[in-house]
Amino acid sequence: MADPGADARKELDWDLHIHVPTQGVRKSVRVTSDESVGALMIKIAEKLGDADWSDYALWWPDNRIWLNKPRQSLYAYGIMSDAKLEFSPVHRHLTVELPDRHRYQVRVNFAVMTFFTVCEICQELNVRHPEEMSLIKSPDDKEGYAKLTGWAKRKGVKHRGGSREGTPSRGDGDTLSVDSGDILGHSPPSSPGQRRRKYPNLALAPSQRSEIGMSGSTHLGEAETSLFSDKLYRTSHERTYINGLWLDSSKTLYEQDVNAHDLLYLRFKYFSFMDIDPRVRTKSTMLLKNATY
């Protein structure tokens, strides 16, 4: 049955305000309620000029959703003349820490569900069965976590905006700078009399790391300490807080306040393993490290 108000909506056109963060400009596009998202994106691309806009999509900040259905109409999404949309790229860089504490900078899609993002990361890092794993937010930039656990005080570092000693901090552009240690994962020398535990890194062979670097990911080194150690989380309140940091697999990263260059932890979440083969060193070592830290 035809919608009786469809003809009326086609006659009404209005200005929709679009913000393009990468260009630092705002555009107004004349649209109708029955216009599709794909047609709107074509109009935006025409106004911005000749360039490759294939990696761009529309984000609605007020409702915190991606308009990722190009055939869906603006009316179906509930977009009116007061809506403000962002036209931004969907692929961005993340810093991901594996269970063996090694960190990589990977390029992922922010407009898909977190489950598919985990599959993308695991495929990039040669990790089998990504359905067993998920991502945890970094609690470094959570003032409530530092206040609850006193982690910053216990580690002797100041809690400032998510950066700490040994953690990659956001620099200019897409680069990351490491505060301590070098890019190859070598740690600074320990103080006299301090005994450091050393674990062999078997999760990714050197040949695999070179392949990862060539495929677009960057090895950032090894973290000095792990936030997911039983030595740090001793109370039930702390463990409850950490369990609340798991990302929802059915939502996108943007919907869960994850931005470009943020630090996420790739960990085993579901302990019904598809297969455990001792000949597969990567998965065996990651399981060991996940249990150790």
PDB file of C-alpha atoms in Angstrom:
ATOM      1  CA  MET A   1       0.000   0.000   0.000  1.00  0.00           C
ATOM      2  CA  ALA A   2       1.441   3.380  -0.979  1.00  0.00           C
ATOM      3  CA  ASP A   3       2.291   5.916   1.691  1.00  0.00           C
ATOM      4  CA  PRO A   4      -0.288   8.776   1.406  1.00  0.00           C
ATOM      5  CA  GLY A   5       2.245  11.302   2.658  1.00  0.00           C
ATOM      6  CA  ALA A   6       4.985  10.326   0.191  1.00  0.00           C
ATOM      7  CA  ASP A   7       3.892  12.827  -2.486  1.00  0.00           C
ATOM      8  CA  ALA A   8       3.718  15.624   0.073  1.00  0.00           C
ATOM      9  CA  ARG A   9       7.224  14.833   1.332  1.00  0.00           C
ATOM     10  CA  LYS A  10       8.641  14.911  -2.208  1.00  0.00           C
ATOM     11  CA  GLU A  11       7.406  18.483  -2.646  1.00  0.00           C
ATOM     12  CA  LEU A  12       9.047  19.687   0.576  1.00  0.00           C
ATOM     13  CA  ASP A  13      12.753  20.350   0.316  1.00  0.00           C
ATOM     14  CA  TRP A  14      15.004  21.832   2.972  1.00  0.00           C
ATOM     15  CA  ASP A  15      18.659  22.502   3.772  1.00  0.00           C
ATOM     16  CA  LEU A  16      20.642  19.823   5.560  1.00  0.00           C
ATOM     17  CA  HIS A  17      23.867  20.906   7.261  1.00  0.00           C
ATOM     18  CA  ILE A  18      26.903  18.666   6.710  1.00  0.00           C
ATOM     19  CA  HIS A  19      30.227  18.955   8.537  1.00  0.00           C
ATOM     20  CA  VAL A  20      33.368  17.566   6.896  1.00  0.00           C
ATOM     21  CA  PRO A  21      35.995  17.318   9.705  1.00  0.00           C
ATOM     22  CA  THR A  22      38.876  16.285   7.429  1.00  0.00           C
ATOM     23  CA  GLN A  23      38.396  19.373   5.251  1.00  0.00           C
ATOM     24  CA  GLY A  24      37.356  21.702   8.059  1.00  0.00           C
ATOM     25  CA  VAL A  25      34.322  22.939   6.103  1.00  0.00           C
ATOM     26  CA  ARG A  26      30.549  22.917   6.469  1.00  0.00           C
ATOM     27  CA  LYS A  27      28.172  22.509   3.567  1.00  0.00           C
ATOM     28  CA  SER A  28      24.424  22.928   3.132  1.00  0.00           C
ATOM     29  CA  VAL A  29      22.686  20.466   0.814  1.00  0.00           C
ATOM     30  CA  ARG A  30      19.135  20.828  -0.473  1.00  0.00           C
ATOM     31  CA  VAL A  31      17.292  17.545   0.132  1.00  0.00           C
ATOM     32  CA  THR A  32      13.850  16.037   0.492  1.00  0.00           C
ATOM     33  CA  SER A  33      12.673  13.571   3.120  1.00  0.00           C
ATOM     34  CA  ASP A  34      12.296  10.782   0.567  1.00  0.00           C
ATOM     35  CA  GLU A  35      15.842  11.213  -0.704  1.00  0.00           C
ATOM     36  CA  SER A  36      18.117   8.242  -0.115  1.00  0.00           C
ATOM     37  CA  VAL A  37      21.375   8.329   1.828  1.00  0.00           C
ATOM     38  CA  GLY A  38      23.301   7.325  -1.298  1.00  0.00           C
ATOM     39  CA  ALA A  39      21.865  10.248  -3.270  1.00  0.00           C
ATOM     40  CA  LEU A  40      22.752  12.609  -0.434  1.00  0.00           C
ATOM     41  CA  MET A  41      26.357  11.398  -0.434  1.00  0.00           C
ATOM     42  CA  ILE A  42      26.584  12.002  -4.183  1.00  0.00           C
ATOM     43  CA  LYS A  43      25.382  15.585  -3.676  1.00  0.00           C
ATOM     44  CA  ILE A  44      27.959  16.126  -0.916  1.00  0.00           C
ATOM     45  CA  ALA A  45      30.764  14.757  -3.096  1.00  0.00           C
ATOM     46  CA  GLU A  46      29.734  17.070  -5.936  1.00  0.00           C
ATOM     47  CA  LYS A  47      29.848  20.080  -3.621  1.00  0.00           C
ATOM     48  CA  LEU A  48      33.276  19.123  -2.226  1.00  0.00           C
ATOM     49  CA  GLY A  49      34.860  18.701  -5.641  1.00  0.00           C
ATOM     50  CA  ASP A  50      36.835  16.004  -7.432  1.00  0.00           C
ATOM     51  CA  ALA A  51      38.454  13.625  -4.935  1.00  0.00           C
ATOM     52  CA  ASP A  52      38.230  10.034  -3.765  1.00  0.00           C
ATOM     53  CA  TRP A  53      35.278   9.965  -1.362  1.00  0.00           C
ATOM     54  CA  SER A  54      34.753   6.196  -1.524  1.00  0.00           C
ATOM     55  CA  ASP A  55      35.944   5.720   2.079  1.00  0.00           C
ATOM     56  CA  TYR A  56      33.556   8.326   3.479  1.00  0.00           C
ATOM     57  CA  ALA A  57      30.201   7.801   5.179  1.00  0.00           C
ATOM     58  CA  LEU A  58      27.634   9.838   7.093  1.00  0.00           C
ATOM     59  CA  TRP A  59      27.683   9.907  10.895  1.00  0.00           C
ATOM     60  CA  TRP A  60      24.817  11.360  12.960  1.00  0.00           C
ATOM     61  CA  PRO A  61      26.405  12.567  16.235  1.00  0.00           C
ATOM     62  CA  ASP A  62      23.145  13.363  18.045  1.00  0.00           C
ATOM     63  CA  ASN A  63      21.736   9.857  17.580  1.00  0.00           C
ATOM     64  CA  ARG A  64      25.182   8.211  17.519  1.00  0.00           C
ATOM     65  CA  ILE A  65      24.542   6.091  14.426  1.00  0.00           C
ATOM     66  CA  TRP A  66      26.158   5.594  11.028  1.00  0.00           C
ATOM     67  CA  LEU A  67      23.910   6.059   8.019  1.00  0.00           C
ATOM     68  CA  ASN A  68      25.335   2.929   6.420  1.00  0.00           C
ATOM     69  CA  LYS A  69      22.270   1.913   4.384  1.00  0.00           C
ATOM     70  CA  PRO A  70      22.567   3.859   1.114  1.00  0.00           C
ATOM     71  CA  ARG A  71      19.075   2.919  -0.091  1.00  0.00           C
ATOM     72  CA  GLN A  72      17.395   4.000   3.129  1.00  0.00           C
ATOM     73  CA  SER A  73      15.586   7.338   2.969  1.00  0.00           C
ATOM     74  CA  LEU A  74      16.236  10.261   5.278  1.00  0.00           C
ATOM     75  CA  TYR A  75      12.632   9.991   6.477  1.00  0.00           C
ATOM     76  CA  ALA A  76      13.215   6.360   7.514  1.00  0.00           C
ATOM     77  CA  TYR A  77      16.210   7.449   9.616  1.00  0.00           C
ATOM     78  CA  GLY A  78      14.180  10.259  11.173  1.00  0.00           C
ATOM     79  CA  ILE A  79      16.415  13.024   9.826  1.00  0.00           C
ATOM     80  CA  MET A  80      14.784  16.442   9.810  1.00  0.00           C
ATOM     81  CA  SER A  81      15.980  19.949   8.942  1.00  0.00           C
ATOM     82  CA  ASP A  82      17.527  20.457  12.400  1.00  0.00           C
ATOM     83  CA  ALA A  83      19.812  17.417  12.059  1.00  0.00           C
ATOM     84  CA  LYS A  84      23.562  17.930  11.728  1.00  0.00           C
ATOM     85  CA  LEU A  85      25.565  15.184  10.018  1.00  0.00           C
ATOM     86  CA  GLU A  86      29.275  14.501   9.613  1.00  0.00           C
ATOM     87  CA  PHE A  87      30.844  13.274   6.386  1.00  0.00           C
ATOM     88  CA  SER A  88      33.990  11.501   7.524  1.00  0.00           C
ATOM     89  CA  PRO A  89      36.199   8.520   6.588  1.00  0.00           C
ATOM     90  CA  VAL A  90      35.260   5.162   8.053  1.00  0.00           C
ATOM     91  CA  HIS A  91      38.762   3.627   8.092  1.00  0.00           C
ATOM     92  CA  ARG A  92      41.019   4.909  10.856  1.00  0.00           C
ATOM     93  CA  HIS A  93      44.004   3.731  12.879  1.00  0.00           C
ATOM     94  CA  LEU A  94      43.822   2.012  16.253  1.00  0.00           C
ATOM     95  CA  THR A  95      46.469   0.848  18.687  1.00  0.00           C
ATOM     96  CA  VAL A  96      45.781  -2.766  19.629  1.00  0.00           C
ATOM     97  CA  GLU A  97      47.589  -4.668  22.371  1.00  0.00           C
ATOM     98  CA  LEU A  98      47.722  -8.458  22.057  1.00  0.00           C
ATOM     99  CA  PRO A  99      47.775 -10.820  25.052  1.00  0.00           C
ATOM    100  CA  ASP A 100      51.595 -10.990  24.818  1.00  0.00           C
ATOM    101  CA  ARG A 101      51.715  -7.193  25.441  1.00  0.00           C
ATOM    102  CA  HIS A 102      52.934  -6.384  21.932  1.00  0.00           C
ATOM    103  CA  ARG A 103      51.160  -3.436  20.397  1.00  0.00           C
ATOM    104  CA  TYR A 104      50.300  -2.813  16.777  1.00  0.00           C
ATOM    105  CA  GLN A 105      48.797   0.077  14.914  1.00  0.00           C
ATOM    106  CA  VAL A 106      46.096  -1.280  12.624  1.00  0.00           C
ATOM    107  CA  ARG A 107      43.668   0.357  10.212  1.00  0.00           C
ATOM    108  CA  VAL A 108      40.068  -0.714  10.846  1.00  0.00           C
ATOM    109  CA  ASN A 109      36.556   0.181   9.776  1.00  0.00           C
ATOM    110  CA  PHE A 110      34.749   2.315  12.364  1.00  0.00           C
ATOM    111  CA  ALA A 111      31.360   1.983  10.636  1.00  0.00           C
ATOM    112  CA  VAL A 112      30.862  -1.765  11.134  1.00  0.00           C
ATOM    113  CA  MET A 113      29.978  -3.754  14.234  1.00  0.00           C
ATOM    114  CA  THR A 114      32.788  -4.444  16.682  1.00  0.00           C
ATOM    115  CA  PHE A 115      32.540  -8.157  15.909  1.00  0.00           C
ATOM    116  CA  PHE A 116      33.580  -7.536  12.310  1.00  0.00           C
ATOM    117  CA  THR A 117      36.275  -5.127  13.509  1.00  0.00           C
ATOM    118  CA  VAL A 118      37.744  -7.929  15.646  1.00  0.00           C
ATOM    119  CA  CYS A 119      37.639 -10.258  12.630  1.00  0.00           C
ATOM    120  CA  GLU A 120      39.452  -7.607  10.590  1.00  0.00           C
ATOM    121  CA  ILE A 121      42.150  -7.160  13.245  1.00  0.00           C
ATOM    122  CA  CYS A 122      42.658 -10.909  13.662  1.00  0.00           C
ATOM    123  CA  GLN A 123      42.952 -11.386   9.924  1.00  0.00           C
ATOM    124  CA  GLU A 124      45.539  -8.598   9.788  1.00  0.00           C
ATOM    125  CA  LEU A 125      47.553 -10.120  12.665  1.00  0.00           C
ATOM    126  CA  ASN A 126      47.218 -13.774  11.548  1.00  0.00           C
ATOM    127  CA  VAL A 127      45.079 -14.835  14.515  1.00  0.00           C
ATOM    128  CA  ARG A 128      42.685 -17.714  13.939  1.00  0.00           C
ATOM    129  CA  HIS A 129      39.072 -17.949  15.195  1.00  0.00           C
ATOM    130  CA  PRO A 130      38.360 -14.283  15.980  1.00  0.00           C
ATOM    131  CA  GLU A 131      34.917 -15.224  17.315  1.00  0.00           C
ATOM    132  CA  GLU A 132      36.624 -16.248  20.564  1.00  0.00           C
ATOM    133  CA  MET A 133      38.043 -12.774  21.142  1.00  0.00           C
ATOM    134  CA  SER A 134      36.833  -9.245  21.740  1.00  0.00           C
ATOM    135  CA  LEU A 135      38.144  -5.776  22.560  1.00  0.00           C
ATOM    136  CA  ILE A 136      38.464  -4.017  25.899  1.00  0.00           C
ATOM    137  CA  LYS A 137      38.696  -0.266  26.328  1.00  0.00           C
ATOM    138  CA  SER A 138      41.779   1.181  27.900  1.00  0.00           C
ATOM    139  CA  PRO A 139      41.007   2.425  31.437  1.00  0.00           C
ATOM    140  CA  ASP A 140      43.960   4.840  31.397  1.00  0.00           C
ATOM    141  CA  ASP A 141      41.804   7.761  30.332  1.00  0.00           C
ATOM    142  CA  LYS A 142      39.065   6.992  32.847  1.00  0.00           C
ATOM    143  CA  GLU A 143      39.262   9.263  35.878  1.00  0.00           C
ATOM    144  CA  GLY A 144      36.786   7.008  37.674  1.00  0.00           C
ATOM    145  CA  TYR A 145      39.121   4.044  37.258  1.00  0.00           C
ATOM    146  CA  ALA A 146      42.116   5.899  38.659  1.00  0.00           C
ATOM    147  CA  LYS A 147      40.005   7.173  41.546  1.00  0.00           C
ATOM    148  CA  LEU A 148      38.530   3.751  42.255  1.00  0.00           C
ATOM    149  CA  THR A 149      41.663   1.638  42.051  1.00  0.00           C
ATOM    150  CA  GLY A 150      44.415   4.156  42.720  1.00  0.00           C
ATOM    151  CA  TRP A 151      46.320   2.575  39.834  1.00  0.00           C
ATOM    152  CA  ALA A 152      48.180   5.794  38.907  1.00  0.00           C
ATOM    153  CA  LYS A 153      49.243   6.332  42.491  1.00  0.00           C
ATOM    154  CA  ARG A 154      50.274   2.711  42.909  1.00  0.00           C
ATOM    155  CA  LYS A 155      52.396   2.798  39.755  1.00  0.00           C
ATOM    156  CA  GLY A 156      53.948   6.148  40.653  1.00  0.00           C
ATOM    157  CA  VAL A 157      52.775   7.963  37.516  1.00  0.00           C
ATOM    158  CA  LYS A 158      50.459  10.892  37.046  1.00  0.00           C
ATOM    159  CA  HIS A 159      47.058  10.309  35.540  1.00  0.00           C
ATOM    160  CA  ARG A 160      46.776  12.808  32.692  1.00  0.00           C
ATOM    161  CA  GLY A 161      44.494  12.346  29.727  1.00  0.00           C
ATOM    162  CA  GLY A 162      45.225   8.681  29.114  1.00  0.00           C
ATOM    163  CA  SER A 163      48.999   8.790  28.630  1.00  0.00           C
ATOM    164  CA  ARG A 164      51.353   7.027  30.969  1.00  0.00           C
ATOM    165  CA  GLU A 165      54.889   5.779  30.980  1.00  0.00           C
ATOM    166  CA  GLY A 166      55.422   3.056  28.418  1.00  0.00           C
ATOM    167  CA  THR A 167      52.193   3.810  26.548  1.00  0.00           C
ATOM    168  CA  PRO A 168      52.081   5.126  22.975  1.00  0.00           C
ATOM    169  CA  SER A 169      50.736   8.671  23.075  1.00  0.00           C
ATOM    170  CA  ARG A 170      48.949  10.459  20.281  1.00  0.00           C
ATOM    171  CA  GLY A 171      51.192  12.701  18.229  1.00  0.00           C
ATOM    172  CA  ASP A 172      50.616  14.878  15.197  1.00  0.00           C
ATOM    173  CA  GLY A 173      48.732  13.292  12.328  1.00  0.00           C
ATOM    174  CA  ASP A 174      48.669   9.510  12.150  1.00  0.00           C
ATOM    175  CA  THR A 175      51.978   8.924  13.939  1.00  0.00           C
ATOM    176  CA  LEU A 176      52.452   7.612  17.449  1.00  0.00           C
ATOM    177  CA  SER A 177      55.346   8.311  19.755  1.00  0.00           C
ATOM    178  CA  VAL A 178      56.442   5.878  22.453  1.00  0.00           C
ATOM    179  CA  ASP A 179      57.344   7.451  25.784  1.00  0.00           C
ATOM    180  CA  SER A 180      59.767   4.772  26.966  1.00  0.00           C
ATOM    181  CA  GLY A 181      61.583   2.020  25.124  1.00  0.00           C
ATOM    182  CA  ASP A 182      62.136   2.027  21.398  1.00  0.00           C
ATOM    183  CA  ILE A 183      59.971   1.014  18.489  1.00  0.00           C
ATOM    184  CA  LEU A 184      61.373  -2.527  18.420  1.00  0.00           C
ATOM    185  CA  GLY A 185      60.000  -3.312  21.839  1.00  0.00           C
ATOM    186  CA  HIS A 186      63.269  -3.095  23.807  1.00  0.00           C
ATOM    187  CA  SER A 187      62.623  -1.940  27.335  1.00  0.00           C
ATOM    188  CA  PRO A 188      64.739   0.572  29.248  1.00  0.00           C
ATOM    189  CA  PRO A 189      67.194  -0.978  31.706  1.00  0.00           C
ATOM    190  CA  SER A 190      65.775  -1.813  35.093  1.00  0.00           C
ATOM    191  CA  SER A 191      66.979  -0.132  38.224  1.00  0.00           C
ATOM    192  CA  PRO A 192      69.781  -1.793  40.255  1.00  0.00           C
ATOM    193  CA  GLY A 193      68.580  -4.643  42.364  1.00  0.00           C
ATOM    194  CA  GLN A 194      65.303  -4.949  40.502  1.00  0.00           C
ATOM    195  CA  ARG A 195      64.587  -8.341  39.037  1.00  0.00           C
ATOM    196  CA  ARG A 196      62.571  -8.324  35.856  1.00  0.00           C
ATOM    197  CA  ARG A 197      60.536 -11.249  34.641  1.00  0.00           C
ATOM    198  CA  LYS A 198      61.126 -12.008  30.984  1.00  0.00           C
ATOM    199  CA  TYR A 199      58.672 -13.930  28.875  1.00  0.00           C
ATOM    200  CA  PRO A 200      59.552 -15.323  25.472  1.00  0.00           C
ATOM    201  CA  ASN A 201      57.489 -13.709  22.752  1.00  0.00           C
ATOM    202  CA  LEU A 202      56.178 -16.569  20.644  1.00  0.00           C
ATOM    203  CA  ALA A 203      52.845 -15.112  19.586  1.00  0.00           C
ATOM    204  CA  LEU A 204      54.125 -13.797  16.268  1.00  0.00           C
ATOM    205  CA  ALA A 205      57.283 -14.969  14.581  1.00  0.00           C
ATOM    206  CA  PRO A 206      59.666 -12.337  13.123  1.00  0.00           C
ATOM    207  CA  SER A 207      58.695 -13.392   9.612  1.00  0.00           C
ATOM    208  CA  GLN A 208      55.048 -12.845  10.489  1.00  0.00           C
ATOM    209  CA  ARG A 209      55.852  -9.401  11.920  1.00  0.00           C
ATOM    210  CA  SER A 210      57.546  -8.385   8.698  1.00  0.00           C
ATOM    211  CA  GLU A 211      54.470  -9.493   6.769  1.00  0.00           C
ATOM    212  CA  ILE A 212      52.272  -7.498   9.138  1.00  0.00           C
ATOM    213  CA  GLY A 213      54.353  -4.391   8.603  1.00  0.00           C
ATOM    214  CA  MET A 214      54.080  -4.763   4.833  1.00  0.00           C
ATOM    215  CA  SER A 215      50.308  -5.273   4.941  1.00  0.00           C
ATOM    216  CA  GLY A 216      49.616  -1.948   6.629  1.00  0.00           C
ATOM    217  CA  SER A 217      50.041  -2.616  10.362  1.00  0.00           C
ATOM    218  CA  THR A 218      52.885  -1.218  12.416  1.00  0.00           C
ATOM    219  CA  HIS A 219      54.568  -2.960  15.334  1.00  0.00           C
ATOM    220  CA  LEU A 220      54.833  -0.373  18.122  1.00  0.00           C
ATOM    221  CA  GLY A 221      56.792  -2.443  20.618  1.00  0.00           C
ATOM    222  CA  GLU A 222      56.023  -4.216  23.875  1.00  0.00           C
ATOM    223  CA  ALA A 223      54.233  -2.631  26.834  1.00  0.00           C
ATOM    224  CA  GLU A 224      56.291  -2.459  30.007  1.00  0.00           C
ATOM    225  CA  THR A 225      53.401  -3.403  32.296  1.00  0.00           C
ATOM    226  CA  SER A 226      50.002  -4.955  31.762  1.00  0.00           C
ATOM    227  CA  LEU A 227      46.791  -3.421  33.034  1.00  0.00           C
ATOM    228  CA  PHE A 228      45.181  -6.860  33.166  1.00  0.00           C
ATOM    229  CA  SER A 229      47.348  -8.468  35.808  1.00  0.00           C
ATOM    230  CA  ASP A 230      46.110 -10.125  38.968  1.00  0.00           C
ATOM    231  CA  LYS A 231      48.755  -8.143  40.814  1.00  0.00           C
ATOM    232  CA  LEU A 232      46.895  -4.945  39.965  1.00  0.00           C
ATOM    233  CA  TYR A 233      43.243  -5.990  40.198  1.00  0.00           C
ATOM    234  CA  ARG A 234      42.703  -7.523  43.600  1.00  0.00           C
ATOM    235  CA  THR A 235      39.247  -6.371  44.710  1.00  0.00           C
ATOM    236  CA  SER A 236      35.859  -7.297  43.333  1.00  0.00           C
ATOM    237  CA  HIS A 237      35.181  -3.624  42.573  1.00  0.00           C
ATOM    238  CA  GLU A 238      38.235  -3.453  40.333  1.00  0.00           C
ATOM    239  CA  ARG A 239      37.329  -6.641  38.508  1.00  0.00           C
ATOM    240  CA  THR A 240      33.764  -5.418  38.029  1.00  0.00           C
ATOM    241  CA  TYR A 241      35.091  -2.209  36.542  1.00  0.00           C
ATOM    242  CA  ILE A 242      37.309  -4.104  34.108  1.00  0.00           C
ATOM    243  CA  ASN A 243      34.444  -6.362  33.001  1.00  0.00           C
ATOM    244  CA  GLY A 244      32.456  -3.222  32.218  1.00  0.00           C
ATOM    245  CA  LEU A 245      35.139  -2.152  29.731  1.00  0.00           C
ATOM    246  CA  TRP A 246      34.323  -4.912  27.221  1.00  0.00           C
ATOM    247  CA  LEU A 247      33.009  -3.441  23.981  1.00  0.00           C
ATOM    248  CA  ASP A 248      29.552  -4.415  22.746  1.00  0.00           C
ATOM    249  CA  SER A 249      30.070  -6.661  19.712  1.00  0.00           C
ATOM    250  CA  SER A 250      26.803  -5.493  18.130  1.00  0.00           C
ATOM    251  CA  LYS A 251      27.733  -1.784  18.110  1.00  0.00           C
ATOM    252  CA  THR A 252      30.312   0.168  16.141  1.00  0.00           C
ATOM    253  CA  LEU A 253      33.425   1.656  17.700  1.00  0.00           C
ATOM    254  CA  TYR A 254      32.134   5.216  17.298  1.00  0.00           C
ATOM    255  CA  GLU A 255      28.934   4.327  19.154  1.00  0.00           C
ATOM    256  CA  GLN A 256      31.076   3.265  22.134  1.00  0.00           C
ATOM    257  CA  ASP A 257      33.220   6.421  22.336  1.00  0.00           C
ATOM    258  CA  VAL A 258      36.241   4.841  20.647  1.00  0.00           C
ATOM    259  CA  ASN A 259      38.142   7.340  18.521  1.00  0.00           C
ATOM    260  CA  ALA A 260      41.098   7.095  16.161  1.00  0.00           C
ATOM    261  CA  HIS A 261      44.448   6.160  17.772  1.00  0.00           C
ATOM    262  CA  ASP A 262      42.785   4.947  20.985  1.00  0.00           C
ATOM    263  CA  LEU A 263      44.338   1.984  22.775  1.00  0.00           C
ATOM    264  CA  LEU A 264      42.267  -1.216  22.837  1.00  0.00           C
ATOM    265  CA  TYR A 265      43.137  -4.641  24.257  1.00  0.00           C
ATOM    266  CA  LEU A 266      42.477  -7.772  22.198  1.00  0.00           C
ATOM    267  CA  ARG A 267      41.676 -10.570  24.651  1.00  0.00           C
ATOM    268  CA  PHE A 268      39.956 -13.947  24.769  1.00  0.00           C
ATOM    269  CA  LYS A 269      36.387 -13.373  25.928  1.00  0.00           C
ATOM    270  CA  TYR A 270      34.710 -16.695  25.176  1.00  0.00           C
ATOM    271  CA  PHE A 271      36.464 -19.756  26.577  1.00  0.00           C
ATOM    272  CA  SER A 272      34.825 -22.388  24.378  1.00  0.00           C
ATOM    273  CA  PHE A 273      37.754 -22.727  22.001  1.00  0.00           C
ATOM    274  CA  MET A 274      37.319 -23.994  18.475  1.00  0.00           C
ATOM    275  CA  ASP A 275      40.589 -25.888  18.539  1.00  0.00           C
ATOM    276  CA  ILE A 276      43.768 -25.983  20.598  1.00  0.00           C
ATOM    277  CA  ASP A 277      46.588 -27.445  18.579  1.00  0.00           C
ATOM    278  CA  PRO A 278      50.011 -27.459  20.288  1.00  0.00           C
ATOM    279  CA  ARG A 279      51.617 -27.190  16.857  1.00  0.00           C
ATOM    280  CA  VAL A 280      50.015 -23.740  16.376  1.00  0.00           C
ATOM    281  CA  ARG A 281      52.395 -21.574  18.412  1.00  0.00           C
ATOM    282  CA  THR A 282      50.502 -18.341  17.863  1.00  0.00           C
ATOM    283  CA  LYS A 283      47.248 -19.334  19.521  1.00  0.00           C
ATOM    284  CA  SER A 284      48.873 -21.428  22.243  1.00  0.00           C
ATOM    285  CA  THR A 285      51.101 -18.561  23.315  1.00  0.00           C
ATOM    286  CA  MET A 286      48.279 -16.023  23.211  1.00  0.00           C
ATOM    287  CA  LEU A 287      46.187 -18.258  25.474  1.00  0.00           C
ATOM    288  CA  LEU A 288      49.137 -18.530  27.862  1.00  0.00           C
ATOM    289  CA  LYS A 289      49.723 -14.790  27.913  1.00  0.00           C
ATOM    290  CA  ASN A 290      46.016 -14.068  28.299  1.00  0.00           C
ATOM    291  CA  ALA A 291      45.968 -16.261  31.406  1.00  0.00           C
ATOM    292  CA  THR A 292      49.284 -14.898  32.718  1.00  0.00           C
ATOM    293  CA  TYR A 293      48.516 -11.176  32.548  1.00  0.00           C
TER     294      TYR A 293
END
